[in-house]
Short mmCIF file of C-alpha atoms in Angstrom, two decimals:
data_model
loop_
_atom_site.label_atom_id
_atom_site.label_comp_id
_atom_site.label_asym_id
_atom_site.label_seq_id
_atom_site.Cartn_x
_atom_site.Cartn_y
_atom_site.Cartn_z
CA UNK H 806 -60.49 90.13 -71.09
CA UNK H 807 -58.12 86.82 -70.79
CA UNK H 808 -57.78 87.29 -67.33
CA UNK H 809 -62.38 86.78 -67.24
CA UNK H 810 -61.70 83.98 -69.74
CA UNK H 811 -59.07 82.61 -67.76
CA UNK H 812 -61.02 82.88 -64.39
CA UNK H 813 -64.40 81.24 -66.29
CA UNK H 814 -61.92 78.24 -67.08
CA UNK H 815 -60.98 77.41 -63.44
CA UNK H 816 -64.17 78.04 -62.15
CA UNK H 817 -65.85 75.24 -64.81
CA UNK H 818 -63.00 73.29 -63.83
CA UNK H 819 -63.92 73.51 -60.00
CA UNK H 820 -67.33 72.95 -60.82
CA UNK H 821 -66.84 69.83 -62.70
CA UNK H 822 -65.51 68.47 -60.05
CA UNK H 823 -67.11 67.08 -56.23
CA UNK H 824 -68.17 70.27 -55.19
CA UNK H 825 -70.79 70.13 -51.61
CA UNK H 826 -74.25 71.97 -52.75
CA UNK H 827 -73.12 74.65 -50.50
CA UNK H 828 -70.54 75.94 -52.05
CA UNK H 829 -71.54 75.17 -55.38
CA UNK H 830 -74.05 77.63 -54.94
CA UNK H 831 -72.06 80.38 -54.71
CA UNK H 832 -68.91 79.19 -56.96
CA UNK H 833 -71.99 79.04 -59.83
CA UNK H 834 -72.96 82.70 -59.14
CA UNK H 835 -69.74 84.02 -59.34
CA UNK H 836 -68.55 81.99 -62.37
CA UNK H 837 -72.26 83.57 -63.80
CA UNK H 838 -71.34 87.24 -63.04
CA UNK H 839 -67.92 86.64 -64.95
CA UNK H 840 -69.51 85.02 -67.83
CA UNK H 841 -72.25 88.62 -68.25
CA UNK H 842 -69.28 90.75 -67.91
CA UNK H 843 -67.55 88.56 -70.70
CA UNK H 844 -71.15 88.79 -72.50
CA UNK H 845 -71.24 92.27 -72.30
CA UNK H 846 -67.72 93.23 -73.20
CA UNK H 847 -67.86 91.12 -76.40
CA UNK H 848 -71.48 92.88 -77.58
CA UNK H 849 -73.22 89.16 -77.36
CA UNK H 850 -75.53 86.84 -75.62
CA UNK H 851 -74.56 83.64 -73.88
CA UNK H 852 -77.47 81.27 -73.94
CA UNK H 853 -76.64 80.27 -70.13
CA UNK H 854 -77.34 83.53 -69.17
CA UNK H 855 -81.24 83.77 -70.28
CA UNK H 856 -83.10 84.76 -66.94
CA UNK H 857 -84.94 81.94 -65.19
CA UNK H 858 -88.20 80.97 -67.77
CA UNK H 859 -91.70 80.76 -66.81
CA UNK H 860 -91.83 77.47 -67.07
CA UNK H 861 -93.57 76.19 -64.23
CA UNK H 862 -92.02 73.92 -61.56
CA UNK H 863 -94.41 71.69 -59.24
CA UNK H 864 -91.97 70.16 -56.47
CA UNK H 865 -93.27 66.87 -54.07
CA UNK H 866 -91.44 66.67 -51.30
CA UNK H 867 -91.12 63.57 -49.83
CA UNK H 868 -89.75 62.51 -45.76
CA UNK H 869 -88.25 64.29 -43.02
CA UNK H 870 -84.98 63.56 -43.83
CA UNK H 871 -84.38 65.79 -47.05
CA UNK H 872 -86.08 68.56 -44.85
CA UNK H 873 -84.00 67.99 -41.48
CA UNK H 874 -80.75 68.37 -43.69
CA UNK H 875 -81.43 71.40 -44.88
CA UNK H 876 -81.58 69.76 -48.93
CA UNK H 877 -85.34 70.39 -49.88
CA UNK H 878 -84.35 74.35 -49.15
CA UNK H 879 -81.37 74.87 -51.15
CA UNK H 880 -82.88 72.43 -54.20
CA UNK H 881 -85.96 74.70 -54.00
CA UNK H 882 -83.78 77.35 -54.33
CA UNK H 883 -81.48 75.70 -56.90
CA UNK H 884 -84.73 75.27 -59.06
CA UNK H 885 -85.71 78.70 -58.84
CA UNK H 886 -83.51 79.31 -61.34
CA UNK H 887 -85.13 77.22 -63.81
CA UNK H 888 -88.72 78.68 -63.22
CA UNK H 889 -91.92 79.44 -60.74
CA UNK H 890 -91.80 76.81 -58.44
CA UNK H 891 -94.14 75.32 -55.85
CA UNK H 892 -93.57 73.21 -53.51
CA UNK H 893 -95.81 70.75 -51.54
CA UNK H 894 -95.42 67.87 -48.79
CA UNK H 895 -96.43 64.31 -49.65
CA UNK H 896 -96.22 62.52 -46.77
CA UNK H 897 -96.72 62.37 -42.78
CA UNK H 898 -93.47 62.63 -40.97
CA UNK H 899 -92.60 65.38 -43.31
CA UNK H 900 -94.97 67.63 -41.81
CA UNK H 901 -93.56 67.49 -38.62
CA UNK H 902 -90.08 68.61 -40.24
CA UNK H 903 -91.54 71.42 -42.20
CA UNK H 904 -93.04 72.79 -39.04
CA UNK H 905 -89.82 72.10 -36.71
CA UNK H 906 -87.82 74.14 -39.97
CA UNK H 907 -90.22 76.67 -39.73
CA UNK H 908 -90.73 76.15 -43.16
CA UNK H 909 -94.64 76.22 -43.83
CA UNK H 910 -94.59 79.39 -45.71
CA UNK H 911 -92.10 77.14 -48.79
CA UNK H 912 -93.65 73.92 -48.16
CA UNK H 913 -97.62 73.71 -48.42
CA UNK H 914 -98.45 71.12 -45.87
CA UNK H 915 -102.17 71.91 -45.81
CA UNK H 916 -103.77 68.67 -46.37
CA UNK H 917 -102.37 64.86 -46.16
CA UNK H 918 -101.31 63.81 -49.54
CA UNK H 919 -99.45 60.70 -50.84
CA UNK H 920 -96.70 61.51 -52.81
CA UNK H 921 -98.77 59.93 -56.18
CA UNK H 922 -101.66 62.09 -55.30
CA UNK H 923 -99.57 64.82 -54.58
CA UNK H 924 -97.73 64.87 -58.24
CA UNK H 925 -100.91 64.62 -60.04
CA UNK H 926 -102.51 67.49 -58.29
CA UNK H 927 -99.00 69.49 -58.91
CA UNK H 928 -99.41 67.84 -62.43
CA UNK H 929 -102.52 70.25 -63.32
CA UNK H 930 -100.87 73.31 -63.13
CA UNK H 931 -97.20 72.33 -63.41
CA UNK H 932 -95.01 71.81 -66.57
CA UNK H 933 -92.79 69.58 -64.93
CA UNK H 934 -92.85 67.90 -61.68
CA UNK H 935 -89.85 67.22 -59.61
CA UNK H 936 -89.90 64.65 -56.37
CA UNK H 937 -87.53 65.79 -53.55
CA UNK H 938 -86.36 63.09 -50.78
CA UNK H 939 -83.64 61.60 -49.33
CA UNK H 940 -83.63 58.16 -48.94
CA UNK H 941 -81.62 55.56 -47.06
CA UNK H 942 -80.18 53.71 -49.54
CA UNK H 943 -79.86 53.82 -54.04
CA UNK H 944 -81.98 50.89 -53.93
CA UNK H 945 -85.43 51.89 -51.51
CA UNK H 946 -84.74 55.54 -53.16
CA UNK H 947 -85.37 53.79 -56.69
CA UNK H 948 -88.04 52.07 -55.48
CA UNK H 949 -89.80 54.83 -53.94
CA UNK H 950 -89.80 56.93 -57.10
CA UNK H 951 -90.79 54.35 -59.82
CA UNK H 952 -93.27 52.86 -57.42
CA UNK H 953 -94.90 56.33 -57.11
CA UNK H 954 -94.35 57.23 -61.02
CA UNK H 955 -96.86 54.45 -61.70
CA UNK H 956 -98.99 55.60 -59.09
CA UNK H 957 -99.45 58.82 -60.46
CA UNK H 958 -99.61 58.16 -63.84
CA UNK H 959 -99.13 61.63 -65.43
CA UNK H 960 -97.82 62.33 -68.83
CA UNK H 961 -96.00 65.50 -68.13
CA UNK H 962 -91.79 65.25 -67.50
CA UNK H 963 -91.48 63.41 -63.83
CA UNK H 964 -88.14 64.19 -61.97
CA UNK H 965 -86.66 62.84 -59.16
CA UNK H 966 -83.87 64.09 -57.15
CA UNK H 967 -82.59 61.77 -54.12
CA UNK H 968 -79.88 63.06 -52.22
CA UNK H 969 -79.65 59.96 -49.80
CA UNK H 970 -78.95 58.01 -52.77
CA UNK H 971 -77.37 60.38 -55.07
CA UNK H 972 -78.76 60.26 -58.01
CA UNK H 973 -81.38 62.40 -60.70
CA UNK H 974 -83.88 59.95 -62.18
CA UNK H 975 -86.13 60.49 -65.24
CA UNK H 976 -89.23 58.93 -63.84
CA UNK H 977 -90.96 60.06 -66.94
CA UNK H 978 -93.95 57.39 -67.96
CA UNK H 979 -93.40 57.43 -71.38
CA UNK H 980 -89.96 56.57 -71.37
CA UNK H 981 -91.11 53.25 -68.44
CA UNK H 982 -93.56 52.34 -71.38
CA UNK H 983 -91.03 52.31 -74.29
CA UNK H 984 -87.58 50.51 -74.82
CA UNK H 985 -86.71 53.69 -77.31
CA UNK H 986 -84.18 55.43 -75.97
CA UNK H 987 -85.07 59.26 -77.99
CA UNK H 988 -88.51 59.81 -76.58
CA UNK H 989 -89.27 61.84 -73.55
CA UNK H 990 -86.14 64.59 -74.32
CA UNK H 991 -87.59 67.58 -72.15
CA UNK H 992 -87.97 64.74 -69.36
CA UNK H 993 -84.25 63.77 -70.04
CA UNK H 994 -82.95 67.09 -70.69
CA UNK H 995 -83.38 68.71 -67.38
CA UNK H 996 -82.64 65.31 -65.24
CA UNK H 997 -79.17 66.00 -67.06
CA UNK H 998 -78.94 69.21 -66.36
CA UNK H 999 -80.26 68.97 -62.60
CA UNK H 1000 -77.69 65.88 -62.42
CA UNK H 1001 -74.48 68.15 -63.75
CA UNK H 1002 -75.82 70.96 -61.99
CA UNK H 1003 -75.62 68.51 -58.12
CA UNK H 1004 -73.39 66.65 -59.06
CA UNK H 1005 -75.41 63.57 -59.06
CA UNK H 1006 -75.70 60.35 -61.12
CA UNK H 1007 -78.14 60.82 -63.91
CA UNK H 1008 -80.32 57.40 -64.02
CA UNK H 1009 -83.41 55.98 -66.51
CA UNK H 1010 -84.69 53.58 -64.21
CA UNK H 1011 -87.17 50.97 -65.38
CA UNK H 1012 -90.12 50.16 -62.72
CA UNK H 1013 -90.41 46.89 -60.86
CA UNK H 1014 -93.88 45.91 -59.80
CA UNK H 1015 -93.88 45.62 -56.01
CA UNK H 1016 -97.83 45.67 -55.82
CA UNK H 1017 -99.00 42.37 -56.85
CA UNK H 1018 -103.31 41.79 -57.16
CA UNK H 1019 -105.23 38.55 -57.70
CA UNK H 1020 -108.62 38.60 -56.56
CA UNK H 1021 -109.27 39.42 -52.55
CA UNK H 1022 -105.22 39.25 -52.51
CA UNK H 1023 -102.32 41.05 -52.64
CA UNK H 1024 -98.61 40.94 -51.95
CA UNK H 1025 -96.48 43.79 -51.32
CA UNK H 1026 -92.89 43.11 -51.76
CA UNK H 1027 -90.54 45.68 -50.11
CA UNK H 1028 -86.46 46.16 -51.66
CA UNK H 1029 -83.51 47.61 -49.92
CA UNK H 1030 -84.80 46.90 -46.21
CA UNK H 1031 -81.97 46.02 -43.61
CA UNK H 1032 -81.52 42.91 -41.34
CA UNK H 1033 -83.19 44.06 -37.97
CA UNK H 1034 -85.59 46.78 -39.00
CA UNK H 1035 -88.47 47.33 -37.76
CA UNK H 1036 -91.80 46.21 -40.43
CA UNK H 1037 -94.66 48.71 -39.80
CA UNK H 1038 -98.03 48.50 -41.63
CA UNK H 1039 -99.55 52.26 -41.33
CA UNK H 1040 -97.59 52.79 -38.08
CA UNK H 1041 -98.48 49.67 -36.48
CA UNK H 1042 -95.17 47.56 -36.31
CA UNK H 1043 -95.51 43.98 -37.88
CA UNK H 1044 -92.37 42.42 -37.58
CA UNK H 1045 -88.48 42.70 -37.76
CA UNK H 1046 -86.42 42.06 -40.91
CA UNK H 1047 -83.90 39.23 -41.52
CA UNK H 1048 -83.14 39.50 -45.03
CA UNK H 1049 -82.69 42.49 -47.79
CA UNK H 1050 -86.55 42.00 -49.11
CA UNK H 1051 -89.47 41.70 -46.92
CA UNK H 1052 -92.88 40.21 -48.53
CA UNK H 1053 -96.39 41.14 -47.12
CA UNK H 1054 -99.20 39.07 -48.38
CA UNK H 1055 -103.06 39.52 -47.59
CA UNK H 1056 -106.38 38.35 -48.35
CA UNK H 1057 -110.01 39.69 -47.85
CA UNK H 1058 -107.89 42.63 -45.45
CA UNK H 1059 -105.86 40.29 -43.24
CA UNK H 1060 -102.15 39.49 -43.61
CA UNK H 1061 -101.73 36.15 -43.75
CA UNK H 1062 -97.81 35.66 -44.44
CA UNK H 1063 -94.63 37.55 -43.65
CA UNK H 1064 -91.73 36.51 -45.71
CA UNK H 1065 -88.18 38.28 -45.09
CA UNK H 1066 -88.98 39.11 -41.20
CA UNK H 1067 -89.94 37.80 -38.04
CA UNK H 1068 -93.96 38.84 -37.35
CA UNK H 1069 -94.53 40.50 -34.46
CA UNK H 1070 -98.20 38.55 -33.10
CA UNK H 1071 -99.08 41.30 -31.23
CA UNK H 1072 -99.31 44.14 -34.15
CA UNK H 1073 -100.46 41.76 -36.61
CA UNK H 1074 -103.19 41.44 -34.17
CA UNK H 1075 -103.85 44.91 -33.78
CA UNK H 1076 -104.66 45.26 -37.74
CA UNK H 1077 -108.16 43.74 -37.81
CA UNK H 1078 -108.63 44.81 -41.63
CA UNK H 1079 -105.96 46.60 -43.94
CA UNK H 1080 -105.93 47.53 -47.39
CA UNK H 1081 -102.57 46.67 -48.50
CA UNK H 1082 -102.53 47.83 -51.93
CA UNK H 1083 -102.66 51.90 -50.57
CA UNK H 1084 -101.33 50.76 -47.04
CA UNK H 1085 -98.20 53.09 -46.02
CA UNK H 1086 -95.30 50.26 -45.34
CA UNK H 1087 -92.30 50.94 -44.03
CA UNK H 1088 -88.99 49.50 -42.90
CA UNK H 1089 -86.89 51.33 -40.24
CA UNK H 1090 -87.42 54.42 -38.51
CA UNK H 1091 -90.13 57.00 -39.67
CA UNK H 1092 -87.17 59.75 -38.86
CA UNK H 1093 -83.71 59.14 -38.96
CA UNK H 1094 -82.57 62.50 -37.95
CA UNK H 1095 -82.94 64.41 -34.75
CA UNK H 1096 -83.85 68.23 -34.51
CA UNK H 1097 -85.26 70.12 -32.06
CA UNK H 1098 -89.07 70.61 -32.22
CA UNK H 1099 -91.07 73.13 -32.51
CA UNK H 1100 -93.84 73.11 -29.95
CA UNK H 1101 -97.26 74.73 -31.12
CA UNK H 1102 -99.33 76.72 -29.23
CA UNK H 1103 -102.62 74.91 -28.21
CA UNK H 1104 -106.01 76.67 -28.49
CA UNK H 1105 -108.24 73.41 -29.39
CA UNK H 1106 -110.93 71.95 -27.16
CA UNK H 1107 -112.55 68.64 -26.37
CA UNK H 1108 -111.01 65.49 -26.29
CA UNK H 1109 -110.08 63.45 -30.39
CA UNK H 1110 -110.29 59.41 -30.07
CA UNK H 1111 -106.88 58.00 -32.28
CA UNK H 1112 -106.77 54.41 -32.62
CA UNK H 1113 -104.00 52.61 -33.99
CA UNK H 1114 -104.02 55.25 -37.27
CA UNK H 1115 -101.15 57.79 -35.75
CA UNK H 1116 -100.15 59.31 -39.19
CA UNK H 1117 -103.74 60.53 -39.15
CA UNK H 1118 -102.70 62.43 -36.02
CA UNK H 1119 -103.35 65.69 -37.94
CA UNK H 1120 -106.70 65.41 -39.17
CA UNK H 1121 -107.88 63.32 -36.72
CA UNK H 1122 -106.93 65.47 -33.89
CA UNK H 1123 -106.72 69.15 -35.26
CA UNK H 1124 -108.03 71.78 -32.92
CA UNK H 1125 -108.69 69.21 -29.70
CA UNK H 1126 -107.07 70.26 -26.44
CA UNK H 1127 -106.27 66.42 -25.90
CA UNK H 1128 -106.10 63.12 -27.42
CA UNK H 1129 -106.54 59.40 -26.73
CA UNK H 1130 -104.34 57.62 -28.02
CA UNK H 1131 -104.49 53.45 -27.72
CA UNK H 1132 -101.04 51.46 -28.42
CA UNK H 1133 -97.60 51.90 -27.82
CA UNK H 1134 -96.24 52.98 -31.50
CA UNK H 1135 -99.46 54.95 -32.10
CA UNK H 1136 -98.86 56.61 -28.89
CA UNK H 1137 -95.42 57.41 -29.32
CA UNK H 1138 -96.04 58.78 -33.01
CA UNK H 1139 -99.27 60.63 -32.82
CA UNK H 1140 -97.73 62.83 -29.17
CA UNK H 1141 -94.34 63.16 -31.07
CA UNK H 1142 -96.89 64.96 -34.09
CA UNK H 1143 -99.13 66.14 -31.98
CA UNK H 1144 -96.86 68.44 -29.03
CA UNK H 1145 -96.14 70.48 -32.87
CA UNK H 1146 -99.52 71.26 -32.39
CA UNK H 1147 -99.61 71.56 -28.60
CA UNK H 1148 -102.23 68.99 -28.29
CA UNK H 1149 -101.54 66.52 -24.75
CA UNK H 1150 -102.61 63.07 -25.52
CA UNK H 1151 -103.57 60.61 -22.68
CA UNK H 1152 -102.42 57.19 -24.36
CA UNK H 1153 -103.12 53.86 -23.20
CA UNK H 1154 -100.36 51.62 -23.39
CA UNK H 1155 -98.86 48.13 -22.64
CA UNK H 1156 -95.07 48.65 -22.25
CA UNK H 1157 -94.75 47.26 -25.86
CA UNK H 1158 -93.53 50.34 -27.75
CA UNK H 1159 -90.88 49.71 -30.46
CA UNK H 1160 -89.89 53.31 -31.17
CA UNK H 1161 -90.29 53.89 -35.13
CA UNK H 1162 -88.95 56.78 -34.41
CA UNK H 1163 -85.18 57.64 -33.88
CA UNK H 1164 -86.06 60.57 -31.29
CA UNK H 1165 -89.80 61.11 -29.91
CA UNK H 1166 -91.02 64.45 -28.29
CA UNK H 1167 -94.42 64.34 -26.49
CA UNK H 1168 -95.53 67.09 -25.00
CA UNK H 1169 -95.58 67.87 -20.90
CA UNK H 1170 -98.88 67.07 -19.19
CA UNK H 1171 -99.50 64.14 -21.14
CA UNK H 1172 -100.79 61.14 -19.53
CA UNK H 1173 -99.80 57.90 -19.64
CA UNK H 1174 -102.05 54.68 -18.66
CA UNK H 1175 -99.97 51.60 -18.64
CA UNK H 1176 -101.68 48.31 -18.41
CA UNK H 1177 -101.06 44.30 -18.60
CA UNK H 1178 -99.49 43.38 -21.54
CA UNK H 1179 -101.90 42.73 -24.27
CA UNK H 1180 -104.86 44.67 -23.08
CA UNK H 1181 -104.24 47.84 -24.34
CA UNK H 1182 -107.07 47.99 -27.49
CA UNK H 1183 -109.59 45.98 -24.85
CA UNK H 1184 -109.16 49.27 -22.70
CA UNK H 1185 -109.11 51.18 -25.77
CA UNK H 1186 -112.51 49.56 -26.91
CA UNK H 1187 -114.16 50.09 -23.53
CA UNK H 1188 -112.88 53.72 -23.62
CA UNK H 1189 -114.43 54.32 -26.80
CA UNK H 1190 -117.70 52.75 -25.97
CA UNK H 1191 -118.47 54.33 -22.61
CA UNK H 1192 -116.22 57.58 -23.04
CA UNK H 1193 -116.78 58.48 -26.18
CA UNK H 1194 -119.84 56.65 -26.74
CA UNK H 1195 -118.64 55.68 -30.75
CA UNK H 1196 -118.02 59.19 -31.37
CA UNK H 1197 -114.84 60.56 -32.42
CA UNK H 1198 -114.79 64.01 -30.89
CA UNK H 1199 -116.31 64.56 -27.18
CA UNK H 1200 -116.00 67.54 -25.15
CA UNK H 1201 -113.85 66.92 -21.41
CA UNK H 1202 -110.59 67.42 -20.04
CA UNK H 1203 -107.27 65.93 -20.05
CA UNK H 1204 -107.31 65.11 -16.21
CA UNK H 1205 -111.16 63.90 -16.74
CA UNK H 1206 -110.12 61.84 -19.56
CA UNK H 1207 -107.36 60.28 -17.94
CA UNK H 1208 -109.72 59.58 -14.43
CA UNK H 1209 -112.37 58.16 -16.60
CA UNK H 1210 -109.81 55.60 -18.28
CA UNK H 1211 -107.81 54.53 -15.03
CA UNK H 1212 -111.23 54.07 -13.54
CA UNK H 1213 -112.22 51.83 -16.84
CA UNK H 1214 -108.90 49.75 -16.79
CA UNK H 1215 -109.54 48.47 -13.54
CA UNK H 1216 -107.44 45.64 -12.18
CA UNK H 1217 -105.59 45.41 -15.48
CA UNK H 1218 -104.10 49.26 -14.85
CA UNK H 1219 -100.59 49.18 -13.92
CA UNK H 1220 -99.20 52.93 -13.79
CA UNK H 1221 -100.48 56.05 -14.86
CA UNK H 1222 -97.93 58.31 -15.26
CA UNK H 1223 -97.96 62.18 -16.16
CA UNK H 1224 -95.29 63.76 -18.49
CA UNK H 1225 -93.48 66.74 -16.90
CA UNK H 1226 -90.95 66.63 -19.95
CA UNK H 1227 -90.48 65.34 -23.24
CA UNK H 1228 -89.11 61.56 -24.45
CA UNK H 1229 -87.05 62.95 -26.49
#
């Protein structure tokens, strides 16, 4: 019996300390067979040992990144233990992980959610709900979750769990509405326990309001953003960062001032109207990782129209045989989400693509119509006047698609250029 007791101790100790989740994992399920043994030799019951509860566990999971490491898995595991979990995407890019991962039947990626919309749908049927991502830095993570907290606005425990920037947070509204420190407890109880459990920093964070409205106008102020990354309004790149916080003002739907980067003309252009207060902004690359992707298996047909709204890519183009694409970024984004689906896309482009993305697949047998700089949407808007006629879905071929834009491009056409491998 000392020799279990002595055992127990070490293992705690080990525990206690920097352990990687990997190996945590297993060190706990030892040091929890020892401890039943002990149980069960002395006659008693260690409260540790309950079996997982039925309390129910909604999970958000947020970005590619916490998926491409491997994270969102072993937390969804980790949380198993706790209760009945399920798990959903909120996001884009994150769908395009889940699939590469192979991990649809774990992650319900479905429909297009944003993360708020996502927790409070998991908030109907969930006793607490838990936000998974992986963010770049402490700072954007923080931002992320409070920003999204307020979004949501449910009054059921709110957990966040960033492994980019290390740290638990008790997003919890009640405790952002209240300077008492003894309210919210079940909120508080399990961000400690999650926090000792990963060894993570266990924060209370209190909500800054990056969202500002008056009238027709409203200012978006983004935190944590690093000198030379790329500004991108729902895909379409805006500018380039020079300082730590970017600020994106706009009235009656057009942006009017960039503070904290250098605007890019061109996109700002290319964003006739936006509504900033639910736009998706973002600094940097859409996916920081690289994996290998998972190519889908195309049975679609017809031809989808995708204009400057790539992270739509899914809706917009789900069971087409092709897409047209028109812009550089929206190109390069909607055929790196699109080949998971094995849909070609035909995109019209100016040479002005700025890569959001660290690594970009798009599938083989895509075509590419290149023409003078600047006149990509005036091909675009011909092509979806006299090809598609204002529709969004019409029914011809890749090839036919392709012939019908080079013949519409005219003098301003440049190169058209078929894909016989990725971009990757």
């Amino acid at each position: 019996m000392s020799r279990i007791v002595e055992a127990i101790g070490k293992l705690e100790a080990i525990l206690d300390g920097n352990v990687c989740f990997s190996r945590r994992e297993g060190l706990q399920e030892v040091l929890n067979l020892l401890k039943e043994e002990q149980a069960s030799s002395k006659g008693s019951h260690i409260e540790k040992m309950i079996p997982p509860s039925s309390k129910r566990i909604g999970v958000v999971v947020h970005g590619p990144e916490i998926i491409d490491s491997g994270g969102a898995v072993q937390l969804i595991n980790h949380l198993k233990q706790m209760g009945r979990v399920n798990a959903v995407l909120g996001g884009t890019m994150g769908r395009v992980a889940v699939i590469d991962a192979d991990l649809e039947g774990i992650i319900t990626i479905n429909t297009r959610r944003r993360p708020s919309i996502s927790i409070r749908d998991m908030a109907e049927d969930s006793d607490i709900v838990i936000i998974l991502n992986q963010a770049k830095c402490r700072e954007t993570g923080l931002a992320f979750g409070t920003m999204v907290a307020k979004l949501a606005g449910i009054d059921k425990p709110l957990i966040q769990i960033d492994c980019g920037g290390r740290f638990v947070a008790d997003l919890t509204l009640s405790h952002f509405a209240s300077d008492s420190e003894d309210i919210n407890e079940e909120g508080l109880a399990v961000a400690a326990r999650l926090a000792a459990d990963l060894g993570l920093d266990l924060l209370r964070p209190r909500p800054r309001d990056c969202t500002l409205i008056q009238g027709d106008t409203v200012r978006r102020i983004m935190t944590g953003v690093i000198p030379g990354e790329l500004i991108s309004v729902n895909g379409t790149v805006i500018g380039r960062a020079i300082g730590a916080e970017v600020e994106i003002k706009a009235k009656g739907g057009k942006i009017i001032d960039l503070k904290g980067a250098e605007p890019k003309m061109h996109g700002l252009e290319k964003l006739h109207r936006v509504d900033l207060e639910k736009a998706i902004i973002r600094s940097g690359s859409i996916r920081r990782s690289t994996v290998r992707p998972r190519i889908g298996e195309n049975r679609g047909e017809g031809a989808a129209f995708i204009d400057h709204c790539a992270e739509d890519a899914f809706e917009a183009a789900g069971g087409a045989a092709v897409a047209l694409t028109v812009g550089d970024d929206t190109t390069a984004i909607a055929g790196d989400i699109l080949a998971r689906l094995g849909i070609a896309v035909v995109g019209i482009v100016d040479g002005d693509i700025d890569r959001l993305a660290g690594s970009l697949t798009i599938l083989p047998g895509s075509i590419i119509i290149r023409v003078r700089p600047g006149y990509d949407d005036i091909v675009g808007g011909r092509a979806r006047e006299e090809i598609f006629r204002g529709e969004d879905r019409i029914s011809i071929s890749a090839p036919d698609l392709a012939d019908r834009v080079k013949e519409l491009a005219g003098e301003l056409l440049l190169e058209r250029k078929e894909i016989r491998s990725d971009l990757a």
